[in-house]
Amino acid sequence: TNKKKKITTLKEIWNELQKSPLQYATIPAVAAFLGLYTNYAGVKMLFYPIDYTGTQWYRDPTVPYGIFGWQGVVPCKTEKMASRLVHIVTERLLTVKEAFGR
């Protein structure tokens, strides 16, 4: 079988776009909207809700999710993040004497 490659020129592409411009214009618009929405939802899920919302049927307090519930990742990890920050500041950046010597 002899199959020839079809060479598409820019003029052919332009003619195809002119046949239904709205159809081709909506593709990037919808993709942009969905991208913005997923980013917005992801950032909201990092910080909200502050307190666990859902059933307490099975929940490990060290993770932000349970079987039927959710807590923001940052509020769930505040104790761990605070202790790491104190450790870094007191051990690596400043000594306790330097911090309270003023």
Short mmCIF file of C-alpha atoms in Angstrom, two decimals:
data_model
loop_
_atom_site.label_atom_id
_atom_site.label_comp_id
_atom_site.label_asym_id
_atom_site.label_seq_id
_atom_site.Cartn_x
_atom_site.Cartn_y
_atom_site.Cartn_z
CA THR A 1 0.00 0.00 0.00
CA ASN A 2 1.29 3.40 -0.96
CA LYS A 3 0.27 5.98 1.62
CA LYS A 4 1.23 9.56 0.95
CA LYS A 5 1.69 12.05 3.75
CA LYS A 6 -0.71 14.92 3.48
CA ILE A 7 1.13 18.21 3.73
CA THR A 8 -0.96 20.88 5.39
CA THR A 9 -0.13 24.46 4.56
CA LEU A 10 -0.80 27.50 6.68
CA LYS A 11 -3.39 28.65 4.17
CA GLU A 12 -5.33 25.37 4.59
CA ILE A 13 -5.19 25.74 8.37
CA TRP A 14 -6.38 29.35 8.12
CA ASN A 15 -9.27 28.32 5.86
CA GLU A 16 -10.27 25.63 8.36
CA LEU A 17 -10.20 28.13 11.23
CA GLN A 18 -12.36 30.56 9.26
CA LYS A 19 -15.07 27.94 8.80
CA SER A 20 -15.87 27.82 12.54
CA PRO A 21 -13.85 30.39 14.50
CA LEU A 22 -16.04 30.25 17.60
CA GLN A 23 -15.46 26.54 17.98
CA TYR A 24 -11.68 26.98 17.91
CA ALA A 25 -11.75 30.08 20.12
CA THR A 26 -13.68 28.35 22.88
CA ILE A 27 -11.04 25.62 23.36
CA PRO A 28 -8.40 27.87 24.99
CA ALA A 29 -11.10 29.85 26.82
CA VAL A 30 -12.55 26.74 28.45
CA ALA A 31 -9.07 25.39 29.23
CA ALA A 32 -8.09 28.70 30.87
CA PHE A 33 -11.27 28.77 32.95
CA LEU A 34 -10.79 25.20 34.15
CA GLY A 35 -7.14 25.90 34.98
CA LEU A 36 -8.06 28.96 37.03
CA TYR A 37 -10.80 27.06 38.85
CA THR A 38 -8.58 24.11 39.77
CA ASN A 39 -5.83 26.44 41.01
CA TYR A 40 -8.37 28.39 43.08
CA ALA A 41 -9.81 25.20 44.56
CA GLY A 42 -6.34 23.85 45.33
CA VAL A 43 -5.29 26.99 47.21
CA LYS A 44 -8.57 27.01 49.14
CA MET A 45 -8.01 23.37 50.11
CA LEU A 46 -4.57 24.22 51.47
CA PHE A 47 -5.92 26.75 53.98
CA TYR A 48 -9.62 25.98 54.58
CA PRO A 49 -11.46 24.77 56.58
CA ILE A 50 -9.41 25.66 59.63
CA ASP A 51 -11.15 23.07 61.82
CA TYR A 52 -11.89 19.53 60.66
CA THR A 53 -15.24 19.28 58.90
CA GLY A 54 -16.82 15.87 58.54
CA THR A 55 -17.40 12.71 60.52
CA GLN A 56 -14.98 11.54 63.17
CA TRP A 57 -15.56 7.91 62.21
CA TYR A 58 -11.93 7.44 61.21
CA ARG A 59 -9.51 10.31 61.43
CA ASP A 60 -5.81 10.51 62.08
CA PRO A 61 -5.16 14.02 63.48
CA THR A 62 -1.81 14.24 61.69
CA VAL A 63 -3.35 14.11 58.21
CA PRO A 64 -5.87 16.60 56.78
CA TYR A 65 -8.36 14.02 55.56
CA GLY A 66 -10.58 11.38 57.07
CA ILE A 67 -12.98 8.92 55.50
CA PHE A 68 -15.71 11.58 55.16
CA GLY A 69 -14.14 14.93 55.92
CA TRP A 70 -11.41 17.45 55.37
CA GLN A 71 -9.26 20.02 57.09
CA GLY A 72 -6.92 22.44 55.35
CA VAL A 73 -3.38 21.13 55.03
CA VAL A 74 -1.76 24.16 56.64
CA PRO A 75 -4.10 24.29 59.68
CA CYS A 76 -3.63 20.54 60.16
CA LYS A 77 0.16 20.85 60.17
CA THR A 78 0.52 24.02 62.31
CA GLU A 79 2.12 22.30 65.30
CA LYS A 80 4.64 20.44 63.16
CA MET A 81 5.47 23.55 61.12
CA ALA A 82 5.80 25.72 64.24
CA SER A 83 8.13 23.25 65.95
CA ARG A 84 10.30 23.02 62.84
CA LEU A 85 10.45 26.80 62.57
CA VAL A 86 11.47 27.16 66.23
CA HIS A 87 14.11 24.47 65.74
CA ILE A 88 15.55 26.16 62.66
CA VAL A 89 15.59 29.61 64.24
CA THR A 90 17.08 28.50 67.56
CA GLU A 91 19.53 25.90 66.25
CA ARG A 92 20.72 27.28 62.94
CA LEU A 93 20.04 31.02 62.79
CA LEU A 94 20.23 32.26 66.36
CA THR A 95 21.17 30.88 69.71
CA VAL A 96 18.72 31.24 72.57
CA LYS A 97 21.13 33.71 74.19
CA GLU A 98 21.19 35.88 71.05
CA ALA A 99 17.40 35.77 70.70
CA PHE A 100 16.65 36.83 74.28
CA GLY A 101 19.80 38.87 74.98
CA ARG A 102 18.30 42.22 74.07
#
